[in-house]
Short mmCIF file of C-alpha atoms in Angstrom, two decimals:
data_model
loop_
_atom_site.label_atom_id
_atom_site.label_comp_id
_atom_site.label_asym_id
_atom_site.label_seq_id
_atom_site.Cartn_x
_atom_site.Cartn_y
_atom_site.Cartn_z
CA UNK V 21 68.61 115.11 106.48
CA UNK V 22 70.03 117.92 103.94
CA UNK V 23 67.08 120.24 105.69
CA UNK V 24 68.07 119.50 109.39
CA UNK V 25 71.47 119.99 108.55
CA UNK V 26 70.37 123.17 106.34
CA UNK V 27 68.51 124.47 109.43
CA UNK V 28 71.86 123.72 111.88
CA UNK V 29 74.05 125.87 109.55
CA UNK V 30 72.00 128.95 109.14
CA UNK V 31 72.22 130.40 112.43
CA UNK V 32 76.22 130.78 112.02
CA UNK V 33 75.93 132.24 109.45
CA UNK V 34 76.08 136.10 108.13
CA UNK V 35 74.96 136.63 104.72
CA UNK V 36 76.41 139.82 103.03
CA UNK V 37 73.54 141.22 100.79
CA UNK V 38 76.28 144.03 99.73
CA UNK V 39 76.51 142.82 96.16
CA UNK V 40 75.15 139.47 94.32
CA UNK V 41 79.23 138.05 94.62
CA UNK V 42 78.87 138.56 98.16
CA UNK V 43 75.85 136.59 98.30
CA UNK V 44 76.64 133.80 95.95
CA UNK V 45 79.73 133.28 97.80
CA UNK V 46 77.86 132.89 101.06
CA UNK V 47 75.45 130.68 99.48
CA UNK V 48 78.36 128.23 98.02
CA UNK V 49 80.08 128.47 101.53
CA UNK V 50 76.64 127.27 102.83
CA UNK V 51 75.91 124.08 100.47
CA UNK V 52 79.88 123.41 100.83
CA UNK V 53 79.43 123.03 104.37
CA UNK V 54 75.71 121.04 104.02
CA UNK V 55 77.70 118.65 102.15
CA UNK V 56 80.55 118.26 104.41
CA UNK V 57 78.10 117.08 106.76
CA UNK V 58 76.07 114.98 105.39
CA UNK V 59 79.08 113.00 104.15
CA UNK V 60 80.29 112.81 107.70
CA UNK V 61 77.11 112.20 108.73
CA UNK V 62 77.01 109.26 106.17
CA UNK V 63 80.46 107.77 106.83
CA UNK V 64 80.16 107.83 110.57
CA UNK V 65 76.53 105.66 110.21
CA UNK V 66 78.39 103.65 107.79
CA UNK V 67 81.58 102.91 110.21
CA UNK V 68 79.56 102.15 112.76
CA UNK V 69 77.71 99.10 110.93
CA UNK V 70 81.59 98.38 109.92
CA UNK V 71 82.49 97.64 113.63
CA UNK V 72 78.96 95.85 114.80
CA UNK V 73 79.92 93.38 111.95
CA UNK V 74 83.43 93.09 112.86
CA UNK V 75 82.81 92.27 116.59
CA UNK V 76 79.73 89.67 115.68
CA UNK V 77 82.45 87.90 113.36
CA UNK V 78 85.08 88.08 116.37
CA UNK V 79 82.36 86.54 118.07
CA UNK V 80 81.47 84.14 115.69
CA UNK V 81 84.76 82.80 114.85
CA UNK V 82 85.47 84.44 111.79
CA UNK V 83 88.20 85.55 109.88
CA UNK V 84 89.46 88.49 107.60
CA UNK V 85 90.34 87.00 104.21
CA UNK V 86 91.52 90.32 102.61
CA UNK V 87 91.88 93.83 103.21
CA UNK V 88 92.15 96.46 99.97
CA UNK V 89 92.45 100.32 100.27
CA UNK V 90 91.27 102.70 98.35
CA UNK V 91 90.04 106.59 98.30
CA UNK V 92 88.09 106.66 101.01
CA UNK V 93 89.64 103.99 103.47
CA UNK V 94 89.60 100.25 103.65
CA UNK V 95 87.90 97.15 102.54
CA UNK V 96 87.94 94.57 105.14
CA UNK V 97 86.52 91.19 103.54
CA UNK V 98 85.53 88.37 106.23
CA UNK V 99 85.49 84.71 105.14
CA UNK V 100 81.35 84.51 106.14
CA UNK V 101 80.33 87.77 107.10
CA UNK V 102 81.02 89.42 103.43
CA UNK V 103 82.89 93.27 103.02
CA UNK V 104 82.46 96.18 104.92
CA UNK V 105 84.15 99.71 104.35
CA UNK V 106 85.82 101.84 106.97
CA UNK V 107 86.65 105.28 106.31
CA UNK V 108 90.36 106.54 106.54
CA UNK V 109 90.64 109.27 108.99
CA UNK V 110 92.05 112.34 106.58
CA UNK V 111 92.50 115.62 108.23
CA UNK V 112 89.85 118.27 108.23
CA UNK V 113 89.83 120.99 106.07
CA UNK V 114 90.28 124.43 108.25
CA UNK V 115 87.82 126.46 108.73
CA UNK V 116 88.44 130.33 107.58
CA UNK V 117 89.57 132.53 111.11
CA UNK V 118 86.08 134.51 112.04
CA UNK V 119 83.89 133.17 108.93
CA UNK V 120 83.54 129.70 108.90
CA UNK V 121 84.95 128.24 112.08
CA UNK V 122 85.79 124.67 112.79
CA UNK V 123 84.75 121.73 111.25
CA UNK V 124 82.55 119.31 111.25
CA UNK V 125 82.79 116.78 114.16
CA UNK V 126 81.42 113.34 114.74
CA UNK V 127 80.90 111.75 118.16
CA UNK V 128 83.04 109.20 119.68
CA UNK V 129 81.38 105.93 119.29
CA UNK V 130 83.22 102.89 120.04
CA UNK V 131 83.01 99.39 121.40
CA UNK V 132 84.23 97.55 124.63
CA UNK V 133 84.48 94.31 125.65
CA UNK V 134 83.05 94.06 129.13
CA UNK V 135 83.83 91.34 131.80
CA UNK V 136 80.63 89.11 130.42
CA UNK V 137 83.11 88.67 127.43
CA UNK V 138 80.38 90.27 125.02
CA UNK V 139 80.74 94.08 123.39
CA UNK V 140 79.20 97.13 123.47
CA UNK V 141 78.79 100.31 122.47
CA UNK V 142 80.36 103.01 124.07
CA UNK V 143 79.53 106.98 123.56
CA UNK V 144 82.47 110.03 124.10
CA UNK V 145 83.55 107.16 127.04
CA UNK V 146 80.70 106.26 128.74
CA UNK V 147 78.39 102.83 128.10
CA UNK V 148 75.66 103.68 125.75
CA UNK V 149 72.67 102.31 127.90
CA UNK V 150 68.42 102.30 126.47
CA UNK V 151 65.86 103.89 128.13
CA UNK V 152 66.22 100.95 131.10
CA UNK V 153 69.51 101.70 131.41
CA UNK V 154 70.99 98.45 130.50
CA UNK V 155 73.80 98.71 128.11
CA UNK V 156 73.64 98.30 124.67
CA UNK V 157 75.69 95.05 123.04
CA UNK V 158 76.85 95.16 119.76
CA UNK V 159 77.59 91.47 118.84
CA UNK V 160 74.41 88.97 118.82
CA UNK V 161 74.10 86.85 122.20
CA UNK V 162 73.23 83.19 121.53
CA UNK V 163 69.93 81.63 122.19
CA UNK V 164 69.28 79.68 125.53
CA UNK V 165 69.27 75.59 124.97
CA UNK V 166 65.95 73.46 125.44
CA UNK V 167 65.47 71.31 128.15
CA UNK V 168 65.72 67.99 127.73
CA UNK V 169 62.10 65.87 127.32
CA UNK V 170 61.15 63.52 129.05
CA UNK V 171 60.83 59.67 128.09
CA UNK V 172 62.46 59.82 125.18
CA UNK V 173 60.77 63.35 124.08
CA UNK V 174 62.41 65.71 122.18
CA UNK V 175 63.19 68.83 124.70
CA UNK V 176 61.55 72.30 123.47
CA UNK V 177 63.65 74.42 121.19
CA UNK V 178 65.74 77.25 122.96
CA UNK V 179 65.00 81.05 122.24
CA UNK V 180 66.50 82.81 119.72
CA UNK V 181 69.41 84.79 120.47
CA UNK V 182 69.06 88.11 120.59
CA UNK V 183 70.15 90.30 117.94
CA UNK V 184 72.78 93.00 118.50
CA UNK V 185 71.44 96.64 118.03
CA UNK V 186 73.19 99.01 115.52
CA UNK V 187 73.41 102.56 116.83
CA UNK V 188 72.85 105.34 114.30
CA UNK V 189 73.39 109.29 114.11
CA UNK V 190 72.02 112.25 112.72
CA UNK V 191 72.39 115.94 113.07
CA UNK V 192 69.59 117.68 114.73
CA UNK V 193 67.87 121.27 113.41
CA UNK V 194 70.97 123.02 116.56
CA UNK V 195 73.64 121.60 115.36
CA UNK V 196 73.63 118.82 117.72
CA UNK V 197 74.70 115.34 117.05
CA UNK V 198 71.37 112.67 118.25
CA UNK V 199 71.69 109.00 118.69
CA UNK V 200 69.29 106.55 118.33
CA UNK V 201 69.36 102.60 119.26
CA UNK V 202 65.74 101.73 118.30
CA UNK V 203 66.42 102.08 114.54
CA UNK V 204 65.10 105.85 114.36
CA UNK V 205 62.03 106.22 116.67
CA UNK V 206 63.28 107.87 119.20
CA UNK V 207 66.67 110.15 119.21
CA UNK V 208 68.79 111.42 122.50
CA UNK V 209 71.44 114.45 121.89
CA UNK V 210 74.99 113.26 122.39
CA UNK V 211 75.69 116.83 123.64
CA UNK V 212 78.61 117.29 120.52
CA UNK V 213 78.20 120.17 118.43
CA UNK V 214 78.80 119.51 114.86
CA UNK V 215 80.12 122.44 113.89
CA UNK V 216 81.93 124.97 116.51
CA UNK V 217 81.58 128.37 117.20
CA UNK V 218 82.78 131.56 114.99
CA UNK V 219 86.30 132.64 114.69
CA UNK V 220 87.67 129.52 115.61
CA UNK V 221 90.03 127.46 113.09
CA UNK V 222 89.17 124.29 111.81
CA UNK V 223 89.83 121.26 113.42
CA UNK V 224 90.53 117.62 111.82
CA UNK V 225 87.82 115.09 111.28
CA UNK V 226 87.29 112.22 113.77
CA UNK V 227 88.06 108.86 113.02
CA UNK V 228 85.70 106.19 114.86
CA UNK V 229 88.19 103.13 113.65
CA UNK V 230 91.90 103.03 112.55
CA UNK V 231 92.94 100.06 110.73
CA UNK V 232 96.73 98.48 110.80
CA UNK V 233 97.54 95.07 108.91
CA UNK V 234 100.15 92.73 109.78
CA UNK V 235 100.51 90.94 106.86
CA UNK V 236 103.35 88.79 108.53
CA UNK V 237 101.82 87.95 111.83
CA UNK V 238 98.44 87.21 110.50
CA UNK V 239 96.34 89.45 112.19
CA UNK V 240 94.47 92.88 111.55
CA UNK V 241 94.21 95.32 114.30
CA UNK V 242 91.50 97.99 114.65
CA UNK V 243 92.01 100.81 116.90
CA UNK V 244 89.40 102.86 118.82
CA UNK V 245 89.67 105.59 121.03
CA UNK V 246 88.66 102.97 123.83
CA UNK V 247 91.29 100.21 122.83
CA UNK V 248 92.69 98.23 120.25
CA UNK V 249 90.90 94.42 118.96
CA UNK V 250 92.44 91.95 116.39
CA UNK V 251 91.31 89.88 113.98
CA UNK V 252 92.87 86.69 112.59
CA UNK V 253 93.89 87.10 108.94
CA UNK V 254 93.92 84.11 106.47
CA UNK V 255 96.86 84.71 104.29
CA UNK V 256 96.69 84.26 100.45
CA UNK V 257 99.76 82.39 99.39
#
């Protein structure tokens, strides 16, 4: 990852060979940036497994039993599904004017519920769809029943449900953010830059999830760029 993301950088950058400060300096400003990216590269994968296990426990009938913050955002703990981590959306460090341009950015990846009553993902606002087109779902779907026997025979076990797919990112050798929902085989460009052009001033992070508790009411609410969900929350008395 730290070479694609290496090989992304280099082209927008102009390395001053004028003195060994110059260069050093350049060098620094490079691995800054590498790192910047990678760690956005890491939260964003890591947000998104956040939400796939939040809607399967929506799904599933479970229940937020706590919710801490700390550094780097919030941990939401479910009464069966265990504790995921969502990152806080902080601002974005600016970029310098004509050096360094604007910050890293992440693609908007969300989830809907569609009229089936299931969710799925959703990329900068459109349905994220597989190579058939269909759309992908992000909470499991349950398995069909058996058939009953007949004369007293047990009916044939129903097929397993099918397992929601996890969507995950990566930064391509341009600069491009890739998706892929076949667990890394195969990756198709999302068309967002993750870095923008020269000159321009830095812009803030993206934030895939915002999280709001109402302790009193009893509920969490996550907030997307396609809508808002909530969550039932068991109060500790």
């Amino acid at each position: 990852m730290k070479n694609i993301i290496m090989a992304a950088l280099l082209p927008i950058l102009t390395i001053s060979f004028s003195s060994c400060t110059d260069y050093q300096d350049e060098l620094d400003a490079l691995d800054y940036r590498v790192t910047v990216l990678e760690n956005l590269v890491n939260k964003t994968n890591t947000d998104i497994v956040a939400m796939e296990t939040i809607v399967t426990a929506m799904s599933e009938g479970d229940y937020i039993t706590n919710v801490t913050q700390n550094a780097e955002g919030y941990i939401i703990t479910f009464n069966k599904s265990g504790a995921v981590v969502i990152h806080d959306g902080q601002d974005g460090r600016d970029g310098q004017d004509g050096q360094d341009g604007r910050d890293a950015q992440a693609p908007d990846i969300t989830i809907e519920q569609d009229t089936d009553g299931n969710w799925y993902w959703k990329l900068n606002g459109e349905w994220l769809t597989d190579g058939s087109g269909n759309k992908i779902q992000a909470n499991g779907r349950d398995g069909k029943d058996g058939k009953d026997g007949r004369d007293g025979k047990d009916g044939k076990d129903g097929k397993d449900g099918k397992d929601g797919v996890t969507p995950q990112v990566r930064i391509n050798s341009e600069g491009i953010w890739e998706v892929s929902t076949d667990g890394g085989l195969t990756w198709q460009s999302t068309g967002t830059p993750a870095t923008g052009k020269d000159g321009e001033k830095g812009a803030d992070a993206n934030v895939i999830i915002k999280v709001i508790t109402h302790w009193n009411e009893g509920y969490v609410e996550f907030i997307t760029s396609s809508g808002s969900f909530r969550v039932p929350l068991a109060i500790n008395t």
